[in-house]
Coordinates of C-alpha atoms in Angstrom, one line a residue:
M231 CA 142.5 58.5 61.5
S232 CA 144.6 58.2 64.7
T233 CA 143.8 60.0 68.0
S234 CA 145.9 62.5 70.0
S235 CA 145.7 59.9 72.3
D236 CA 146.9 56.9 70.8
A237 CA 150.2 57.4 71.8
A238 CA 149.2 55.8 75.2
V239 CA 146.8 53.3 73.9
P240 CA 148.6 50.1 73.3
A241 CA 148.5 48.9 69.3
A242 CA 150.0 45.4 69.5
P243 CA 147.6 42.6 69.9
L244 CA 145.5 42.4 72.7
P245 CA 146.6 39.1 75.3
R246 CA 143.9 36.8 75.7
S247 CA 144.0 37.6 79.7
T248 CA 142.8 41.3 78.5
I249 CA 139.9 39.7 76.4
W250 CA 138.9 37.4 78.6
R251 CA 138.7 40.0 81.6
Y252 CA 136.5 42.5 79.6
A253 CA 134.3 40.0 78.2
I254 CA 133.5 38.7 81.6
G255 CA 132.1 41.8 82.7
S256 CA 129.4 41.1 80.1
L257 CA 127.9 38.2 82.1
G258 CA 127.2 40.8 84.6
T259 CA 125.8 43.6 82.2
G260 CA 124.0 41.1 80.1
G261 CA 122.7 39.3 83.1
F262 CA 121.2 42.6 84.7
S263 CA 119.9 43.7 81.2
T264 CA 118.2 40.2 80.4
L265 CA 116.4 39.3 84.1
P266 CA 114.5 42.2 85.0
G267 CA 113.8 42.6 81.2
L268 CA 112.5 39.4 81.1
V269 CA 110.7 39.1 84.2
L270 CA 110.4 42.7 86.2
V271 CA 106.9 43.5 84.3
Y272 CA 105.7 39.9 85.1
Y273 CA 106.5 39.9 88.2
L274 CA 104.7 43.5 89.2
T275 CA 101.6 42.6 87.2
D276 CA 101.4 38.8 87.9
T277 CA 102.6 38.6 91.5
L278 CA 102.5 41.8 93.3
G279 CA 99.0 42.6 91.3
V280 CA 100.5 46.2 90.0
S281 CA 98.4 47.2 87.1
A282 CA 100.3 47.3 83.8
L283 CA 100.4 51.0 83.3
I284 CA 101.8 51.4 87.0
A285 CA 104.6 48.7 85.9
G286 CA 105.4 50.9 83.0
V287 CA 105.7 53.8 85.0
I288 CA 107.9 52.2 87.3
L289 CA 110.4 51.3 84.6
T290 CA 110.2 54.5 83.0
L291 CA 111.1 56.4 86.2
A292 CA 114.2 54.1 86.4
K293 CA 115.2 55.2 83.0
V294 CA 114.8 58.9 83.5
W295 CA 116.9 58.7 86.4
D296 CA 119.4 57.0 83.7
V297 CA 119.3 59.7 81.6
V298 CA 119.9 62.2 84.5
V299 CA 122.7 60.1 86.3
D300 CA 124.7 58.7 83.4
P301 CA 126.1 62.0 82.3
V302 CA 127.4 62.9 85.6
I303 CA 129.1 59.3 86.2
G304 CA 130.8 59.7 83.0
G305 CA 132.2 63.0 83.8
F306 CA 133.2 61.8 87.1
S307 CA 134.6 58.8 85.3
D308 CA 136.9 60.9 83.1
R309 CA 138.0 63.0 86.3
A310 CA 139.1 59.9 88.0
L311 CA 140.9 58.4 84.8
Q312 CA 142.8 62.2 85.1
R313 CA 143.4 62.2 88.7
D314 CA 144.1 58.4 89.7
G315 CA 145.3 57.3 86.2
S316 CA 142.1 54.7 86.3
R317 CA 138.2 53.9 86.2
R318 CA 138.9 51.2 88.2
R319 CA 137.3 52.4 91.6
S320 CA 133.7 53.5 90.2
M321 CA 133.7 50.0 88.4
L322 CA 134.4 48.3 92.1
L323 CA 131.7 50.1 93.9
G324 CA 128.9 49.3 91.0
G325 CA 130.0 45.7 91.3
V326 CA 129.5 45.3 95.1
A327 CA 126.2 47.5 95.0
L328 CA 124.6 46.2 92.2
P329 CA 123.9 42.6 93.7
L330 CA 122.6 43.6 97.0
C331 CA 120.1 46.0 95.5
F332 CA 119.3 43.5 92.7
V333 CA 118.1 41.2 95.5
L334 CA 116.1 43.7 97.4
T335 CA 114.2 44.3 94.0
F336 CA 112.8 40.8 94.5
A337 CA 112.4 41.0 98.2
V338 CA 109.1 42.4 98.4
V339 CA 107.4 41.5 101.5
P340 CA 104.3 39.4 100.9
G341 CA 100.7 40.8 101.7
L342 CA 101.8 44.4 100.9
G343 CA 99.3 46.2 98.9
A344 CA 99.7 47.1 95.2
G345 CA 101.1 50.7 95.7
A346 CA 103.6 49.7 98.4
S347 CA 104.6 47.0 96.2
A348 CA 105.2 48.8 93.4
A349 CA 107.1 51.9 95.6
W350 CA 109.1 49.4 96.9
V351 CA 110.0 47.8 93.6
A352 CA 110.5 51.5 92.1
L353 CA 112.9 52.4 94.7
A354 CA 115.0 49.2 94.5
F355 CA 115.2 49.1 90.8
I356 CA 116.3 52.9 90.7
L357 CA 119.1 52.1 93.1
C358 CA 120.1 48.8 90.9
A359 CA 120.0 51.5 88.0
T360 CA 122.5 53.6 89.5
A361 CA 124.7 50.7 90.9
F362 CA 124.8 49.3 87.4
S363 CA 125.7 52.8 85.8
L364 CA 128.7 52.9 88.2
F365 CA 129.9 50.0 86.5
Q366 CA 128.7 50.0 82.9
V367 CA 129.8 53.6 82.0
P368 CA 133.7 53.3 82.5
Y369 CA 133.2 49.9 81.2
I370 CA 131.8 51.0 77.7
A371 CA 134.7 53.5 77.8
L372 CA 137.6 50.9 78.0
P373 CA 137.9 49.5 74.6
A374 CA 139.3 52.9 73.2
E375 CA 141.9 53.0 75.9
L376 CA 142.6 49.2 75.8
T377 CA 143.9 49.1 72.0
A378 CA 143.9 51.6 69.0
R379 CA 144.0 49.1 66.5
Y380 CA 140.4 49.0 64.5
D381 CA 140.2 44.9 64.0
E382 CA 141.1 44.7 67.5
R383 CA 138.3 46.4 68.9
T384 CA 136.3 44.2 66.9
R385 CA 137.9 41.1 68.2
L386 CA 137.5 42.4 71.6
L387 CA 133.9 43.3 71.4
T388 CA 133.1 39.9 69.5
W389 CA 134.4 37.8 72.5
R390 CA 132.5 40.4 74.9
V391 CA 129.1 39.3 72.6
V392 CA 130.1 35.9 73.2
V393 CA 129.8 36.0 76.8
L394 CA 126.8 38.5 76.6
A395 CA 124.8 35.6 74.5
I396 CA 126.3 33.3 77.8
A397 CA 124.6 35.7 79.7
I398 CA 121.3 36.3 78.3
L399 CA 120.8 32.1 77.9
L400 CA 122.3 31.7 81.6
F401 CA 120.2 34.2 83.2
G402 CA 117.1 34.3 80.5
A403 CA 116.4 30.6 80.9
G404 CA 117.8 29.6 84.1
G405 CA 116.1 32.6 86.4
P406 CA 112.6 31.6 85.1
L407 CA 113.4 27.7 85.8
L408 CA 114.6 28.9 89.6
R409 CA 111.6 30.8 90.0
D410 CA 109.4 28.0 89.1
F411 CA 110.8 25.6 91.3
F412 CA 108.4 27.2 93.8
P413 CA 105.1 27.6 91.9
A414 CA 103.0 27.6 95.0
D415 CA 105.0 30.7 96.6
P416 CA 106.0 32.7 93.8
H417 CA 107.2 35.5 96.1
R418 CA 110.0 32.8 97.3
G419 CA 110.7 31.9 93.7
Y420 CA 111.8 35.4 92.7
L421 CA 113.5 35.9 95.9
V422 CA 115.4 32.7 95.3
M423 CA 116.3 33.6 91.6
A424 CA 117.6 37.1 92.8
I425 CA 120.0 35.8 95.2
V426 CA 121.5 33.1 93.1
A427 CA 121.6 35.9 90.1
A428 CA 123.3 38.3 92.6
V429 CA 125.9 36.2 93.3
V430 CA 126.7 35.9 89.8
L431 CA 126.6 39.4 88.7
G432 CA 128.9 40.3 91.8
V433 CA 131.7 37.7 90.9
A434 CA 131.7 38.8 87.1
L435 CA 131.6 42.7 87.6
L436 CA 134.2 42.5 90.3
L437 CA 136.6 40.4 88.1
S438 CA 136.4 42.9 85.2
S439 CA 137.1 45.7 87.1
T440 CA 140.7 44.4 87.2
V441 CA 140.9 45.0 83.4
A442 CA 140.7 48.6 83.8
P443 CA 144.3 50.0 83.0
R444 CA 146.3 51.8 85.4
G445 CA 148.1 54.8 84.5
P446 CA 150.2 57.8 85.9
A447 CA 148.2 59.6 88.4
A448 CA 147.6 63.6 88.1
T449 CA 150.5 65.5 89.9
A450 CA 147.9 68.0 91.2
A451 CA 144.3 67.8 92.1
A452 CA 141.9 68.7 89.4
P453 CA 139.7 71.9 90.2
P454 CA 135.8 70.8 91.4
V455 CA 133.3 70.8 88.7
A456 CA 130.0 72.0 88.6
L457 CA 127.3 69.5 88.3
A458 CA 125.9 71.4 85.3
Q459 CA 129.2 70.9 83.6
H460 CA 128.8 67.3 83.4
Y461 CA 125.5 68.0 81.1
R462 CA 127.1 70.3 79.3
S463 CA 130.1 68.3 78.4
G464 CA 127.5 65.7 77.4
I465 CA 125.7 68.2 75.0
R466 CA 128.8 69.3 73.2
A467 CA 129.8 65.6 72.8
L468 CA 126.5 64.8 70.9
R469 CA 126.7 68.3 69.0
C470 CA 130.3 67.5 68.0
S471 CA 130.0 64.0 66.9
Q472 CA 127.6 63.3 64.2
P473 CA 128.7 59.6 64.0
F474 CA 128.0 59.0 67.6
R475 CA 124.4 60.8 67.4
A476 CA 124.0 58.2 64.3
L477 CA 124.9 55.4 66.3
L478 CA 123.5 56.2 69.3
A479 CA 120.0 57.2 67.9
T480 CA 120.1 53.7 66.1
Y481 CA 121.3 51.6 69.1
M482 CA 118.3 53.2 71.1
L483 CA 115.8 52.2 68.5
Q484 CA 117.2 48.9 68.4
G485 CA 116.9 48.5 72.2
L486 CA 113.7 49.7 72.2
A487 CA 112.7 46.7 69.9
T488 CA 114.6 44.3 71.6
G489 CA 113.6 45.2 75.0
M490 CA 109.9 44.8 73.9
M491 CA 110.4 41.4 72.8
L492 CA 112.3 40.6 76.0
A493 CA 109.7 41.8 78.1
G494 CA 106.9 40.4 75.9
A495 CA 108.8 36.7 75.8
Q496 CA 107.0 35.6 79.2
Y497 CA 103.6 36.6 78.0
V498 CA 104.2 35.0 74.8
A499 CA 105.0 31.9 76.3
T500 CA 102.1 32.1 79.2
W501 CA 99.3 33.0 77.1
V502 CA 100.1 32.4 73.0
L503 CA 102.1 29.3 73.3
Q504 CA 100.2 28.5 76.5
D505 CA 102.9 27.1 78.1
Q506 CA 104.8 29.4 80.9
T507 CA 108.1 27.2 80.7
A508 CA 108.2 27.8 77.1
V509 CA 110.0 31.0 77.7
T510 CA 113.0 28.9 78.2
L511 CA 112.9 27.5 75.1
L512 CA 112.2 30.8 73.4
F513 CA 115.8 32.0 75.0
V514 CA 117.5 28.8 73.6
A515 CA 116.5 29.2 70.0
L516 CA 117.5 32.9 70.5
I517 CA 121.0 32.6 71.9
A518 CA 122.3 29.3 70.7
P519 CA 122.6 30.7 67.1
A520 CA 124.1 34.1 68.8
L521 CA 126.7 32.0 70.6
L522 CA 127.8 30.1 67.2
L523 CA 127.7 32.8 64.8
A524 CA 129.4 36.0 67.1
P525 CA 132.7 35.3 65.7
V526 CA 131.5 35.2 62.3
W527 CA 130.2 38.6 62.4
G528 CA 133.5 39.7 63.4
L529 CA 134.8 38.0 60.3
V530 CA 131.9 39.4 58.5
A531 CA 133.0 43.0 59.7
K532 CA 136.7 42.6 58.9
R533 CA 135.8 41.9 55.1
I534 CA 133.1 44.4 54.6
G535 CA 133.1 46.6 57.4
K536 CA 131.6 47.1 60.8
E537 CA 128.9 49.3 59.5
R538 CA 128.0 47.3 56.3
G539 CA 127.9 44.2 58.9
F540 CA 125.5 46.0 61.3
R541 CA 123.5 46.9 58.4
I542 CA 122.8 43.1 57.0
A543 CA 122.4 42.1 60.9
S544 CA 119.6 44.7 61.4
A545 CA 117.6 43.8 58.3
V546 CA 117.9 40.2 59.1
F547 CA 116.5 40.5 62.7
L548 CA 113.8 43.1 61.0
V549 CA 112.5 40.1 58.8
A550 CA 112.6 37.7 61.6
A551 CA 110.5 39.6 64.0
A552 CA 107.9 40.9 61.8
S553 CA 107.2 37.2 60.5
L554 CA 106.1 36.4 64.2
V555 CA 103.0 38.1 63.4
L556 CA 101.7 34.9 62.5
L557 CA 101.4 33.7 65.6
L558 CA 98.0 35.4 65.5
W559 CA 96.5 32.7 63.5
A560 CA 99.1 29.6 63.9
P561 CA 100.5 29.8 67.2
G562 CA 103.0 26.8 67.6
P563 CA 106.4 26.0 68.0
W564 CA 107.2 27.0 64.2
A565 CA 107.8 30.4 66.3
Y566 CA 111.2 29.2 67.5
L567 CA 112.8 29.3 64.2
P568 CA 112.3 33.0 63.3
V569 CA 113.5 33.3 66.9
A570 CA 116.7 31.5 66.1
V571 CA 116.9 33.6 62.9
A572 CA 116.6 36.7 65.0
G573 CA 119.3 35.1 67.4
A574 CA 121.9 35.0 64.6
A575 CA 121.3 38.3 63.6
Y576 CA 121.4 39.7 67.6
A577 CA 124.9 38.6 67.8
G578 CA 126.1 41.3 65.0
M579 CA 123.6 44.0 66.3
Q580 CA 125.5 43.7 69.7
S581 CA 129.0 43.0 68.9
L582 CA 129.5 45.6 65.8
P583 CA 128.0 48.7 67.2
L584 CA 129.9 48.1 70.2
A585 CA 133.1 48.0 68.4
M586 CA 132.0 51.1 66.3
L587 CA 131.7 53.1 69.4
P588 CA 135.8 53.1 70.5
D589 CA 136.3 54.3 66.8
V590 CA 133.7 56.8 67.5
I591 CA 135.7 58.3 70.4
S592 CA 138.9 58.1 68.9
D593 CA 137.6 60.3 65.8
D594 CA 136.2 62.6 68.4
A595 CA 139.5 62.6 70.3
A596 CA 141.5 63.3 66.9
R597 CA 139.2 66.1 66.0
H598 CA 138.7 67.9 69.2
G599 CA 141.7 66.9 71.1
E600 CA 139.6 66.1 74.2
G601 CA 139.6 63.0 76.3
R602 CA 135.7 62.5 77.1
A603 CA 135.6 58.5 76.7
G604 CA 133.6 58.4 80.0
T605 CA 131.2 61.1 78.7
F606 CA 130.7 59.0 75.4
G607 CA 130.1 56.1 77.9
G608 CA 127.7 58.1 79.7
L609 CA 125.5 59.0 77.2
W610 CA 125.8 55.6 75.4
T611 CA 124.5 53.9 78.7
A612 CA 121.7 56.5 79.1
G613 CA 120.7 55.6 75.9
E614 CA 121.0 52.0 75.8
T615 CA 119.0 51.6 79.1
T616 CA 116.4 54.0 77.8
G617 CA 115.8 52.3 74.7
M618 CA 115.5 48.9 76.6
A619 CA 113.3 50.2 79.3
F620 CA 111.2 52.0 76.8
G621 CA 110.7 49.0 75.1
A622 CA 109.2 47.3 78.2
T623 CA 107.2 50.6 78.9
A624 CA 105.7 50.1 75.3
L625 CA 104.8 46.5 76.2
T626 CA 102.7 47.7 79.0
V627 CA 101.0 50.3 77.1
V628 CA 100.1 48.0 74.8
L629 CA 99.1 45.4 77.6
A630 CA 96.9 48.2 79.2
V631 CA 95.1 49.2 76.0
T632 CA 94.3 45.9 74.8
G633 CA 92.8 44.9 78.4
Y634 CA 95.5 42.6 80.0
R635 CA 94.5 41.5 83.4
E636 CA 96.9 41.5 86.2
S637 CA 96.6 38.8 89.2
V638 CA 98.2 38.5 92.9
G639 CA 100.2 35.7 94.0
A640 CA 99.4 32.2 92.4
A641 CA 95.8 33.3 91.5
V642 CA 94.9 32.5 87.8
V643 CA 93.0 34.9 85.6
E644 CA 91.9 34.5 81.8
Q645 CA 93.0 36.9 79.4
S646 CA 90.8 38.3 76.2
G647 CA 91.4 37.8 72.8
A648 CA 92.2 41.5 72.3
A649 CA 94.8 41.1 75.2
V650 CA 96.5 38.2 73.2
I651 CA 96.4 40.2 70.0
G652 CA 98.3 42.7 71.7
I653 CA 101.0 40.5 73.1
V654 CA 101.9 39.2 69.8
L655 CA 101.8 42.8 68.0
S656 CA 104.4 43.6 71.0
F657 CA 106.3 40.7 70.0
S658 CA 106.4 41.1 66.3
V659 CA 105.1 44.1 64.0
V660 CA 105.9 46.7 66.8
P661 CA 109.7 45.5 67.1
A662 CA 110.1 45.1 63.4
I663 CA 108.7 48.7 63.0
A664 CA 111.4 50.1 65.2
M665 CA 114.0 47.9 63.5
L666 CA 113.1 49.9 60.2
L667 CA 113.5 53.2 61.7
S668 CA 117.0 52.2 63.0
L669 CA 117.9 51.3 59.5
F670 CA 117.5 54.7 58.5
T671 CA 119.3 56.3 61.4
L672 CA 122.1 53.9 60.3
R673 CA 122.8 55.1 56.9
R674 CA 123.9 58.7 58.7
Y675 CA 126.7 56.8 60.3
R676 CA 129.8 57.9 58.2
L677 CA 132.9 56.6 59.8
R678 CA 134.8 53.9 58.0
R679 CA 138.3 52.0 58.4
A680 CA 140.2 54.4 56.4
D681 CA 139.1 57.3 59.0
I682 CA 140.4 55.0 61.8
E683 CA 143.6 53.5 60.3
P684 CA 144.5 55.4 57.4
A685 CA 147.8 53.6 56.8
D686 CA 146.4 50.4 56.9
A687 CA 143.5 51.3 54.6
A688 CA 145.8 52.4 51.8
A689 CA 148.3 49.3 52.2
A690 CA 145.2 47.2 51.8
G691 CA 143.8 49.2 49.0
A692 CA 147.2 48.9 47.4

């Protein structure tokens, strides 16, 4: 099904320069999603002395703020496109602000009490979340505006996921390595890690901002819109697009699963594998297969459809995650194998739903004649970050319930057997349950190639 706006969307193959400039943005978005998800809870509990429950509250506050602000940013992004002909301004602002706020998050002054440290991180991380949304919301909306072709969107998002995998490896493995150069002074280690990461974040986001297309500006200024109107637009988009509801629910559940495993990786390395540096190996095991197989998932989608490929990837990840429960009885290096299988599946779990989102946006425009890609981008970003954050929050709840003991600075504590069991379950069974639920929501996604490109589908059938 072609959209009413497809005439303005290029139908020719995307130039390589467009693909790499779009993809490089995931070095920034993936880095920001990975590094705080991996180390922020651990930073709070094992360096700043903040309790696991309070650490969970901090993450929850930041993501509640995301839910509040992302639909507004999406509405402003759509209005900016109508007014200025481009979404670029918001992306540039986010690219400048995010690195500064990121450094601030890990710059807590040594010697502050746990309460003051928690307040510092909470405020800085909320600022981070806002800056991230200023970039991410329009960034998510761009594929629907860069190409109208079903397979070109898969190609564009496949290479984005290749860069995303590189970002996860670079930040997930490199960040803790930088931190660990200062074992006697964790505060300094985290600060150095944050400064280096912020430079990479800023360069990637600013380069990617240049891919936002420039169209003709409006001849007349659009009338102002009340703040509540942005939320009404978001609710209307959710109500009108059944495929979007199904896809978003699936992605949120999977974000919860992967967010929980991401936040738990450092705890597994330290308390289950008995080697704090093993977190680097866990990330290598996860990302190396993802780098190799991301293009393969693009070929799978071209052959059997994005939604079927997505279902297969999700099922493989579920089985791999569930098998890690065996760490309860036999902790050891064998765990890297199911993590690698999960990594192979993770490439499909990222590239395919992101390639399905522009199809949802096009379908909505065709049915309702409204250009609201930014609104969808705002809702998607809110759902994605909320799912990931609730994964980390769920981890903190399990840690608190099972009696995890926090520590300050370089102090060493011992964990109970119950706490170690909680860590393993948070890394295996609980994520597997979330993945199982996501397969049920994915069954409700009904868009197919014929709905997006009916002429091409008919020719293929002939």
